[in-house]
PDB file of C-alpha atoms and ligand atoms in Angstrom:
ATOM      1  CA  MET A   1       0.040  34.319 -17.629  1.00 86.00           C
ATOM      2  CA  LEU A   2       1.617  31.175 -16.252  1.00 94.00           C
ATOM      3  CA  ALA A   3       3.751  31.887 -13.186  1.00 97.00           C
ATOM      4  CA  LEU A   4       7.082  30.370 -12.227  1.00 98.00           C
ATOM      5  CA  GLY A   5       7.859  29.311  -8.674  1.00 98.00           C
ATOM      6  CA  VAL A   6      11.534  28.608  -8.109  1.00 98.00           C
ATOM      7  CA  ASN A   7      12.699  25.877  -5.767  1.00 98.00           C
ATOM      8  CA  VAL A   8      16.130  26.743  -4.332  1.00 98.00           C
ATOM      9  CA  ASP A   9      16.740  23.505  -2.368  1.00 98.00           C
ATOM     10  CA  HIS A  10      19.715  22.523  -4.464  1.00 98.00           C
ATOM     11  CA  VAL A  11      21.590  25.718  -3.703  1.00 98.00           C
ATOM     12  CA  ALA A  12      21.502  24.380  -0.136  1.00 98.00           C
ATOM     13  CA  THR A  13      22.559  20.937  -1.413  1.00 98.00           C
ATOM     14  CA  LEU A  14      25.778  22.501  -2.725  1.00 98.00           C
ATOM     15  CA  ARG A  15      26.368  24.284   0.585  1.00 98.00           C
ATOM     16  CA  GLN A  16      25.698  21.172   2.687  1.00 98.00           C
ATOM     17  CA  ALA A  17      28.053  19.102   0.504  1.00 97.00           C
ATOM     18  CA  ARG A  18      31.007  20.934   2.067  1.00 98.00           C
ATOM     19  CA  GLY A  19      29.494  22.293   5.263  1.00 97.00           C
ATOM     20  CA  THR A  20      30.335  25.837   4.170  1.00 98.00           C
ATOM     21  CA  ALA A  21      28.253  28.967   4.739  1.00 97.00           C
ATOM     22  CA  TYR A  22      27.876  29.477   0.983  1.00 98.00           C
ATOM     23  CA  PRO A  23      26.120  29.420  -1.464  1.00 98.00           C
ATOM     24  CA  SER A  24      23.138  31.078   0.160  1.00 98.00           C
ATOM     25  CA  PRO A  25      19.607  29.911  -0.757  1.00 98.00           C
ATOM     26  CA  LEU A  26      18.401  33.343   0.358  1.00 98.00           C
ATOM     27  CA  GLU A  27      20.639  35.113  -2.149  1.00 98.00           C
ATOM     28  CA  ALA A  28      19.443  32.654  -4.810  1.00 98.00           C
ATOM     29  CA  ALA A  29      15.833  33.514  -3.947  1.00 98.00           C
ATOM     30  CA  ARG A  30      16.529  37.238  -4.286  1.00 98.00           C
ATOM     31  CA  LEU A  31      18.171  36.700  -7.684  1.00 98.00           C
ATOM     32  CA  ALA A  32      15.280  34.460  -8.760  1.00 98.00           C
ATOM     33  CA  ALA A  33      12.936  37.343  -7.924  1.00 98.00           C
ATOM     34  CA  LYS A  34      15.034  39.653 -10.128  1.00 98.00           C
ATOM     35  CA  GLY A  35      14.783  37.094 -12.934  1.00 98.00           C
ATOM     36  CA  GLY A  36      10.977  37.141 -12.721  1.00 98.00           C
ATOM     37  CA  ALA A  37      10.052  34.333 -10.302  1.00 98.00           C
ATOM     38  CA  GLU A  38       6.692  34.851  -8.634  1.00 98.00           C
ATOM     39  CA  GLY A  39       7.269  32.556  -5.697  1.00 98.00           C
ATOM     40  CA  ILE A  40       9.986  30.697  -3.824  1.00 98.00           C
ATOM     41  CA  THR A  41       9.740  27.072  -2.759  1.00 98.00           C
ATOM     42  CA  ILE A  42      11.868  25.270  -0.207  1.00 98.00           C
ATOM     43  CA  HIS A  43      11.468  21.716   1.041  1.00 97.00           C
ATOM     44  CA  LEU A  44      12.386  21.156   4.661  1.00 97.00           C
ATOM     45  CA  ARG A  45      13.055  17.431   4.630  1.00 96.00           C
ATOM     46  CA  GLU A  46      13.017  15.292   7.764  1.00 93.00           C
ATOM     47  CA  ASP A  47      16.708  14.430   7.272  1.00 94.00           C
ATOM     48  CA  ARG A  48      17.585  18.128   6.664  1.00 96.00           C
ATOM     49  CA  ARG A  49      19.745  17.083   3.699  1.00 95.00           C
ATOM     50  CA  HIS A  50      19.556  20.524   2.071  1.00 97.00           C
ATOM     51  CA  ILE A  51      17.319  23.220   3.549  1.00 98.00           C
ATOM     52  CA  GLN A  52      17.854  23.810   7.292  1.00 98.00           C
ATOM     53  CA  ASP A  53      15.420  25.271   9.840  1.00 98.00           C
ATOM     54  CA  THR A  54      17.407  28.526   9.841  1.00 98.00           C
ATOM     55  CA  ASP A  55      16.913  28.809   6.048  1.00 98.00           C
ATOM     56  CA  VAL A  56      13.162  28.594   6.514  1.00 98.00           C
ATOM     57  CA  TRP A  57      13.202  31.476   9.011  1.00 98.00           C
ATOM     58  CA  GLU A  58      15.553  33.558   6.849  1.00 98.00           C
ATOM     59  CA  MET A  59      13.445  32.974   3.755  1.00 98.00           C
ATOM     60  CA  ARG A  60      10.347  34.069   5.636  1.00 98.00           C
ATOM     61  CA  ARG A  61      11.927  37.218   7.055  1.00 97.00           C
ATOM     62  CA  GLU A  62      14.376  38.384   4.441  1.00 97.00           C
ATOM     63  CA  GLN A  63      12.919  37.957   0.976  1.00 96.00           C
ATOM     64  CA  GLU A  64       9.684  39.287  -0.362  1.00 95.00           C
ATOM     65  CA  LEU A  65       8.210  36.711  -2.730  1.00 98.00           C
ATOM     66  CA  PRO A  66       5.436  34.439  -1.478  1.00 98.00           C
ATOM     67  CA  LEU A  67       7.004  31.483   0.323  1.00 98.00           C
ATOM     68  CA  ASN A  68       5.844  27.947  -0.418  1.00 98.00           C
ATOM     69  CA  LEU A  69       7.089  25.483   2.205  1.00 98.00           C
ATOM     70  CA  GLU A  70       7.094  21.978   0.821  1.00 98.00           C
ATOM     71  CA  MET A  71       6.851  19.443   3.610  1.00 97.00           C
ATOM     72  CA  GLY A  72       5.900  15.974   4.784  1.00 96.00           C
ATOM     73  CA  ILE A  73       3.574  15.716   7.740  1.00 96.00           C
ATOM     74  CA  ALA A  74       6.090  14.748  10.450  1.00 95.00           C
ATOM     75  CA  PRO A  75       4.948  16.465  13.672  1.00 96.00           C
ATOM     76  CA  ASP A  76       8.125  18.592  14.198  1.00 96.00           C
ATOM     77  CA  ILE A  77       7.957  19.965  10.660  1.00 97.00           C
ATOM     78  CA  VAL A  78       4.246  20.690  10.988  1.00 98.00           C
ATOM     79  CA  GLU A  79       4.852  22.610  14.223  1.00 97.00           C
ATOM     80  CA  LEU A  80       7.685  24.619  12.625  1.00 98.00           C
ATOM     81  CA  ALA A  81       5.326  25.560   9.778  1.00 98.00           C
ATOM     82  CA  PHE A  82       2.845  26.929  12.313  1.00 98.00           C
ATOM     83  CA  GLU A  83       5.607  29.057  13.868  1.00 98.00           C
ATOM     84  CA  VAL A  84       6.998  30.382  10.576  1.00 98.00           C
ATOM     85  CA  ILE A  85       3.627  30.868   8.809  1.00 98.00           C
ATOM     86  CA  PRO A  86       4.677  30.552   5.156  1.00 98.00           C
ATOM     87  CA  ASP A  87       2.211  31.832   2.555  1.00 98.00           C
ATOM     88  CA  GLU A  88       1.618  28.295   1.352  1.00 98.00           C
ATOM     89  CA  VAL A  89       2.476  24.781   2.372  1.00 98.00           C
ATOM     90  CA  CYS A  90       2.645  22.017  -0.198  1.00 98.00           C
ATOM     91  CA  LEU A  91       2.144  18.648   1.459  1.00 98.00           C
ATOM     92  CA  VAL A  92       4.239  15.894  -0.082  1.00 97.00           C
ATOM     93  CA  PRO A  93       4.962  12.250   0.736  1.00 95.00           C
ATOM     94  CA  GLU A  94       8.452  11.766   2.110  1.00 83.00           C
ATOM     95  CA  LYS A  95      10.664   8.700   2.364  1.00 76.00           C
ATOM     96  CA  ARG A  96      14.103   9.145   3.889  1.00 68.00           C
ATOM     97  CA  GLU A  97      15.940   6.944   1.412  1.00 70.00           C
ATOM     98  CA  GLU A  98      14.521   8.577  -1.737  1.00 71.00           C
ATOM     99  CA  LEU A  99      16.698  10.813  -3.949  1.00 74.00           C
ATOM    100  CA  THR A 100      13.790  13.216  -4.448  1.00 70.00           C
ATOM    101  CA  THR A 101      10.017  13.154  -3.881  1.00 70.00           C
ATOM    102  CA  GLU A 102       8.710  10.006  -5.537  1.00 75.00           C
ATOM    103  CA  GLY A 103       5.071  10.101  -6.543  1.00 86.00           C
ATOM    104  CA  GLY A 104       2.200  12.128  -5.204  1.00 95.00           C
ATOM    105  CA  LEU A 105       0.625  12.188  -1.769  1.00 96.00           C
ATOM    106  CA  ASP A 106      -1.975   9.489  -1.102  1.00 96.00           C
ATOM    107  CA  VAL A 107      -4.754  11.861  -0.088  1.00 97.00           C
ATOM    108  CA  CYS A 108      -7.510   9.209  -0.372  1.00 96.00           C
ATOM    109  CA  GLY A 109      -5.713   6.946   2.086  1.00 95.00           C
ATOM    110  CA  GLN A 110      -4.974   9.650   4.688  1.00 96.00           C
ATOM    111  CA  MET A 111      -8.190  11.647   4.863  1.00 97.00           C
ATOM    112  CA  GLY A 112      -8.406  11.143   8.645  1.00 96.00           C
ATOM    113  CA  LYS A 113      -4.997  12.760   9.200  1.00 96.00           C
ATOM    114  CA  LEU A 114      -5.221  15.378   6.467  1.00 97.00           C
ATOM    115  CA  GLU A 115      -8.645  16.774   7.263  1.00 98.00           C
ATOM    116  CA  PRO A 116      -7.812  18.284  10.679  1.00 98.00           C
ATOM    117  CA  LEU A 117      -4.371  19.357   9.460  1.00 98.00           C
ATOM    118  CA  CYS A 118      -5.750  21.210   6.420  1.00 98.00           C
ATOM    119  CA  LYS A 119      -8.316  22.888   8.653  1.00 98.00           C
ATOM    120  CA  ARG A 120      -5.560  23.974  11.070  1.00 98.00           C
ATOM    121  CA  PHE A 121      -3.518  25.472   8.224  1.00 98.00           C
ATOM    122  CA  HIS A 122      -6.598  27.195   6.857  1.00 97.00           C
ATOM    123  CA  ASP A 123      -7.387  28.679  10.295  1.00 98.00           C
ATOM    124  CA  ALA A 124      -3.779  29.937  10.555  1.00 98.00           C
ATOM    125  CA  GLY A 125      -4.111  31.736   7.198  1.00 98.00           C
ATOM    126  CA  ILE A 126      -1.756  29.347   5.372  1.00 98.00           C
ATOM    127  CA  LYS A 127      -2.895  28.139   1.946  1.00 98.00           C
ATOM    128  CA  VAL A 128      -2.610  24.377   1.522  1.00 98.00           C
ATOM    129  CA  SER A 129      -1.519  22.715  -1.670  1.00 98.00           C
ATOM    130  CA  LEU A 130      -1.472  18.928  -2.077  1.00 98.00           C
ATOM    131  CA  PHE A 131       1.155  17.392  -4.344  1.00 98.00           C
ATOM    132  CA  ILE A 132      -0.750  14.626  -6.104  1.00 98.00           C
ATOM    133  CA  ASP A 133      -0.562  12.334  -9.080  1.00 97.00           C
ATOM    134  CA  PRO A 134      -3.085  13.181 -11.799  1.00 97.00           C
ATOM    135  CA  ASP A 135      -5.460  10.519 -10.545  1.00 97.00           C
ATOM    136  CA  PRO A 136      -9.187  11.397 -10.514  1.00 98.00           C
ATOM    137  CA  ASP A 137      -9.667   9.794  -7.055  1.00 97.00           C
ATOM    138  CA  GLN A 138      -6.869  11.944  -5.598  1.00 98.00           C
ATOM    139  CA  VAL A 139      -8.303  15.091  -7.193  1.00 98.00           C
ATOM    140  CA  ARG A 140     -11.753  14.275  -5.768  1.00 98.00           C
ATOM    141  CA  ALA A 141     -10.221  13.706  -2.323  1.00 98.00           C
ATOM    142  CA  ALA A 142      -8.410  17.070  -2.540  1.00 98.00           C
ATOM    143  CA  ALA A 143     -11.740  18.722  -3.413  1.00 98.00           C
ATOM    144  CA  GLU A 144     -13.357  17.022  -0.417  1.00 98.00           C
ATOM    145  CA  LEU A 145     -10.679  18.586   1.790  1.00 98.00           C
ATOM    146  CA  GLU A 146     -11.539  21.970   0.244  1.00 98.00           C
ATOM    147  CA  VAL A 147      -7.901  22.870  -0.397  1.00 98.00           C
ATOM    148  CA  PRO A 148      -7.418  25.962  -2.574  1.00 98.00           C
ATOM    149  CA  LEU A 149      -4.514  24.474  -4.557  1.00 98.00           C
ATOM    150  CA  ILE A 150      -3.093  21.268  -5.877  1.00 98.00           C
ATOM    151  CA  GLU A 151       0.255  20.628  -7.511  1.00 98.00           C
ATOM    152  CA  LEU A 152       0.126  17.934 -10.174  1.00 98.00           C
ATOM    153  CA  HIS A 153       3.153  15.666 -10.137  1.00 98.00           C
ATOM    154  CA  THR A 154       4.888  15.881 -13.512  1.00 98.00           C
ATOM    155  CA  GLY A 155       7.764  13.531 -12.603  1.00 97.00           C
ATOM    156  CA  THR A 156       6.483  10.521 -14.571  1.00 97.00           C
ATOM    157  CA  PHE A 157       5.544  12.749 -17.534  1.00 98.00           C
ATOM    158  CA  CYS A 158       9.134  14.042 -17.585  1.00 97.00           C
ATOM    159  CA  GLU A 159      10.720  10.601 -17.325  1.00 97.00           C
ATOM    160  CA  GLU A 160       8.664   9.031 -20.107  1.00 97.00           C
ATOM    161  CA  GLU A 161       9.023   9.568 -23.834  1.00 96.00           C
ATOM    162  CA  GLY A 162       6.855   9.202 -26.945  1.00 96.00           C
ATOM    163  CA  ASP A 163       3.431   7.598 -26.462  1.00 98.00           C
ATOM    164  CA  ALA A 164       4.014   7.024 -22.771  1.00 98.00           C
ATOM    165  CA  ARG A 165       4.617  10.764 -22.287  1.00 97.00           C
ATOM    166  CA  LEU A 166       1.466  11.507 -24.301  1.00 98.00           C
ATOM    167  CA  GLU A 167      -0.499   9.211 -21.996  1.00 98.00           C
ATOM    168  CA  CYS A 168       0.912  11.115 -18.977  1.00 98.00           C
ATOM    169  CA  LEU A 169      -0.145  14.354 -20.653  1.00 98.00           C
ATOM    170  CA  ARG A 170      -3.665  12.954 -21.089  1.00 98.00           C
ATOM    171  CA  GLN A 171      -3.796  12.121 -17.380  1.00 98.00           C
ATOM    172  CA  LEU A 172      -2.421  15.540 -16.377  1.00 98.00           C
ATOM    173  CA  THR A 173      -5.013  17.215 -18.612  1.00 98.00           C
ATOM    174  CA  GLU A 174      -7.825  15.161 -17.081  1.00 98.00           C
ATOM    175  CA  GLY A 175      -6.601  16.018 -13.579  1.00 98.00           C
ATOM    176  CA  ALA A 176      -6.263  19.713 -14.393  1.00 98.00           C
ATOM    177  CA  VAL A 177      -9.750  19.926 -15.938  1.00 98.00           C
ATOM    178  CA  MET A 178     -11.290  18.134 -12.973  1.00 98.00           C
ATOM    179  CA  ALA A 179      -9.531  20.278 -10.381  1.00 98.00           C
ATOM    180  CA  HIS A 180     -10.482  23.434 -12.276  1.00 98.00           C
ATOM    181  CA  GLN A 181     -14.130  22.311 -12.261  1.00 98.00           C
ATOM    182  CA  PHE A 182     -13.889  21.947  -8.483  1.00 98.00           C
ATOM    183  CA  GLY A 183     -12.548  25.524  -8.315  1.00 98.00           C
ATOM    184  CA  ILE A 184      -9.054  24.433  -7.275  1.00 98.00           C
ATOM    185  CA  GLN A 185      -5.966  26.307  -8.558  1.00 98.00           C
ATOM    186  CA  VAL A 186      -3.767  23.937 -10.544  1.00 98.00           C
ATOM    187  CA  ASN A 187       0.004  24.081 -10.200  1.00 98.00           C
ATOM    188  CA  ALA A 188       2.446  21.507 -11.547  1.00 98.00           C
ATOM    189  CA  GLY A 189       6.018  20.506 -11.022  1.00 98.00           C
ATOM    190  CA  HIS A 190       8.823  17.984 -10.676  1.00 97.00           C
ATOM    191  CA  GLY A 191      11.423  17.157 -13.277  1.00 98.00           C
ATOM    192  CA  LEU A 192      10.581  20.040 -15.622  1.00 98.00           C
ATOM    193  CA  ASN A 193      13.399  21.485 -17.708  1.00 98.00           C
ATOM    194  CA  LEU A 194      14.041  23.474 -20.877  1.00 97.00           C
ATOM    195  CA  ASP A 195      13.812  20.313 -23.002  1.00 97.00           C
ATOM    196  CA  ASN A 196      10.552  18.811 -21.754  1.00 97.00           C
ATOM    197  CA  LEU A 197       8.596  21.982 -20.969  1.00 96.00           C
ATOM    198  CA  ALA A 198       7.075  22.398 -24.445  1.00 96.00           C
ATOM    199  CA  ASP A 199       5.430  18.961 -24.265  1.00 97.00           C
ATOM    200  CA  LEU A 200       3.398  20.164 -21.270  1.00 97.00           C
ATOM    201  CA  ALA A 201       1.972  23.105 -23.247  1.00 95.00           C
ATOM    202  CA  PRO A 202      -1.349  21.430 -24.163  1.00 96.00           C
ATOM    203  CA  CYS A 203      -2.251  20.903 -20.482  1.00 97.00           C
ATOM    204  CA  PRO A 204      -4.956  23.475 -19.601  1.00 96.00           C
ATOM    205  CA  TYR A 205      -5.577  25.593 -16.495  1.00 97.00           C
ATOM    206  CA  LEU A 206      -1.999  25.589 -15.199  1.00 97.00           C
ATOM    207  CA  HIS A 207      -1.402  28.521 -12.868  1.00 97.00           C
ATOM    208  CA  THR A 208       2.173  28.021 -11.579  1.00 98.00           C
ATOM    209  CA  LEU A 209       5.027  25.708 -12.479  1.00 98.00           C
ATOM    210  CA  ASN A 210       7.381  24.917  -9.599  1.00 98.00           C
ATOM    211  CA  ILE A 211      10.841  24.192 -10.945  1.00 98.00           C
ATOM    212  CA  GLY A 212      14.057  23.640  -9.021  1.00 98.00           C
ATOM    213  CA  HIS A 213      16.804  21.268 -10.076  1.00 98.00           C
ATOM    214  CA  SER A 214      17.081  22.267 -13.740  1.00 98.00           C
ATOM    215  CA  ILE A 215      17.139  25.987 -12.923  1.00 98.00           C
ATOM    216  CA  VAL A 216      19.768  25.619 -10.200  1.00 98.00           C
ATOM    217  CA  ALA A 217      21.844  23.396 -12.511  1.00 98.00           C
ATOM    218  CA  ARG A 218      21.643  25.966 -15.307  1.00 98.00           C
ATOM    219  CA  SER A 219      22.490  28.794 -12.900  1.00 98.00           C
ATOM    220  CA  VAL A 220      25.960  27.291 -12.450  1.00 98.00           C
ATOM    221  CA  PHE A 221      26.713  28.447 -15.998  1.00 98.00           C
ATOM    222  CA  VAL A 222      24.557  31.522 -16.554  1.00 98.00           C
ATOM    223  CA  GLY A 223      23.729  32.748 -13.040  1.00 98.00           C
ATOM    224  CA  MET A 224      20.453  32.435 -11.167  1.00 98.00           C
ATOM    225  CA  GLU A 225      18.796  35.574 -12.489  1.00 98.00           C
ATOM    226  CA  GLU A 226      19.411  34.562 -16.116  1.00 98.00           C
ATOM    227  CA  ALA A 227      18.484  30.891 -15.517  1.00 98.00           C
ATOM    228  CA  VAL A 228      15.095  32.012 -14.195  1.00 98.00           C
ATOM    229  CA  ALA A 229      14.577  34.561 -16.995  1.00 98.00           C
ATOM    230  CA  GLU A 230      15.507  31.903 -19.548  1.00 98.00           C
ATOM    231  CA  MET A 231      12.940  29.468 -18.127  1.00 98.00           C
ATOM    232  CA  LEU A 232      10.287  32.186 -18.221  1.00 97.00           C
ATOM    233  CA  ARG A 233      11.111  32.940 -21.848  1.00 97.00           C
ATOM    234  CA  ALA A 234      10.771  29.228 -22.641  1.00 96.00           C
ATOM    235  CA  MET A 235       7.392  29.135 -20.867  1.00 96.00           C
ATOM    236  CA  GLN A 236       6.210  32.101 -22.888  1.00 94.00           C
ATOM    237  CA  ALA A 237       7.544  30.653 -26.142  1.00 92.00           C
ATOM    238  CA  CYS A 238       5.503  27.488 -25.733  1.00 86.00           C
ATOM    239  CA  ARG A 239       2.509  29.488 -24.443  1.00 71.00           C
ATOM    240  CA  ILE A 240       1.559  27.206 -21.599  1.00 56.00           C
ATOM    241  CA  SER A 241      -1.704  28.681 -20.406  1.00 44.00           C
TER     242      SER A 241
HETATM  243  N1  PXP B 301       7.269  20.281  -6.679  1.00 79.81           N
HETATM  244  C1  PXP B 301       7.428  19.366  -5.698  1.00 79.81           C
HETATM  245  C2  PXP B 301       6.245  19.031  -4.864  1.00 79.81           C
HETATM  246  C3  PXP B 301       8.676  18.770  -5.449  1.00 79.81           C
HETATM  247  O1  PXP B 301       8.818  17.842  -4.486  1.00 79.81           O
HETATM  248  C4  PXP B 301       9.787  19.200  -6.209  1.00 79.81           C
HETATM  249  C5  PXP B 301      11.157  18.671  -5.885  1.00 79.81           C
HETATM  250  O2  PXP B 301      11.557  19.151  -4.651  1.00 79.81           O
HETATM  251  C6  PXP B 301       9.571  20.175  -7.199  1.00 79.81           C
HETATM  252  C7  PXP B 301       8.304  20.679  -7.442  1.00 79.81           C
HETATM  253  C8  PXP B 301      10.698  20.674  -8.047  1.00 79.81           C
HETATM  254  O3  PXP B 301      11.174  19.589  -8.798  1.00 79.81           O
HETATM  255  P1  PXP B 301      12.529  19.754  -9.617  1.00 79.81           P
HETATM  256  O4  PXP B 301      13.596  20.055  -8.626  1.00 79.81           O
HETATM  257  O5  PXP B 301      12.668  18.415 -10.272  1.00 79.81           O
HETATM  258  O6  PXP B 301      12.306  20.864 -10.583  1.00 79.81           O
END
């Protein structure tokens, strides 16, 4: 069955907005686990706008779900990842001025940098996922790097409507089929919510959806455990498989 990874960055956004000690991303992760999440994602951004280094350590030590550290490839973040040893890293492009991650990683254009880095992660026992657009060239490049996972960027799919969304779905399907043929696990995420989830249902071979903002937003009203359970029920109802 399709798994749900919960991104708790925006619990930290709320905390950082006032410089308080609460709300705790760790507590959110524990409640997400109770609601049925199978993994926790946090993005340590270069500008530390939400998740802080101490959160990464706490998340590693004090909660039990597999930890996916989303990250750009800035040297200090890379070195922290090698100290913390998350279960997975998901490499993403990062621009300081962006509101959230915009677009997938250009794997084709950075093979020289990514090849030794992926090998280093592999040797340290950390699974590497590459967050990419559903572009056949990017999928082929990910296969060349022999990564075990990719995460297909669903941001454009979520923003579009009607025929344009259907075209995004076609591209996601093509990317998922190709990655599956290469033996790569296919995850997907960005911008998914209770309203757009069902439109993703026809996309094959999805293993995990990583969802953050919409779950944290919903948790304000129904609590984190219920917001996660509700998303899982919606995933089951539209039988994404
Ligand atoms: N996957 C990746 C690689 C992301 O960058 C993000 C946003 O941090 C997500 C999933 C979750 O996206 P959202 O918060 O829109 O659900």
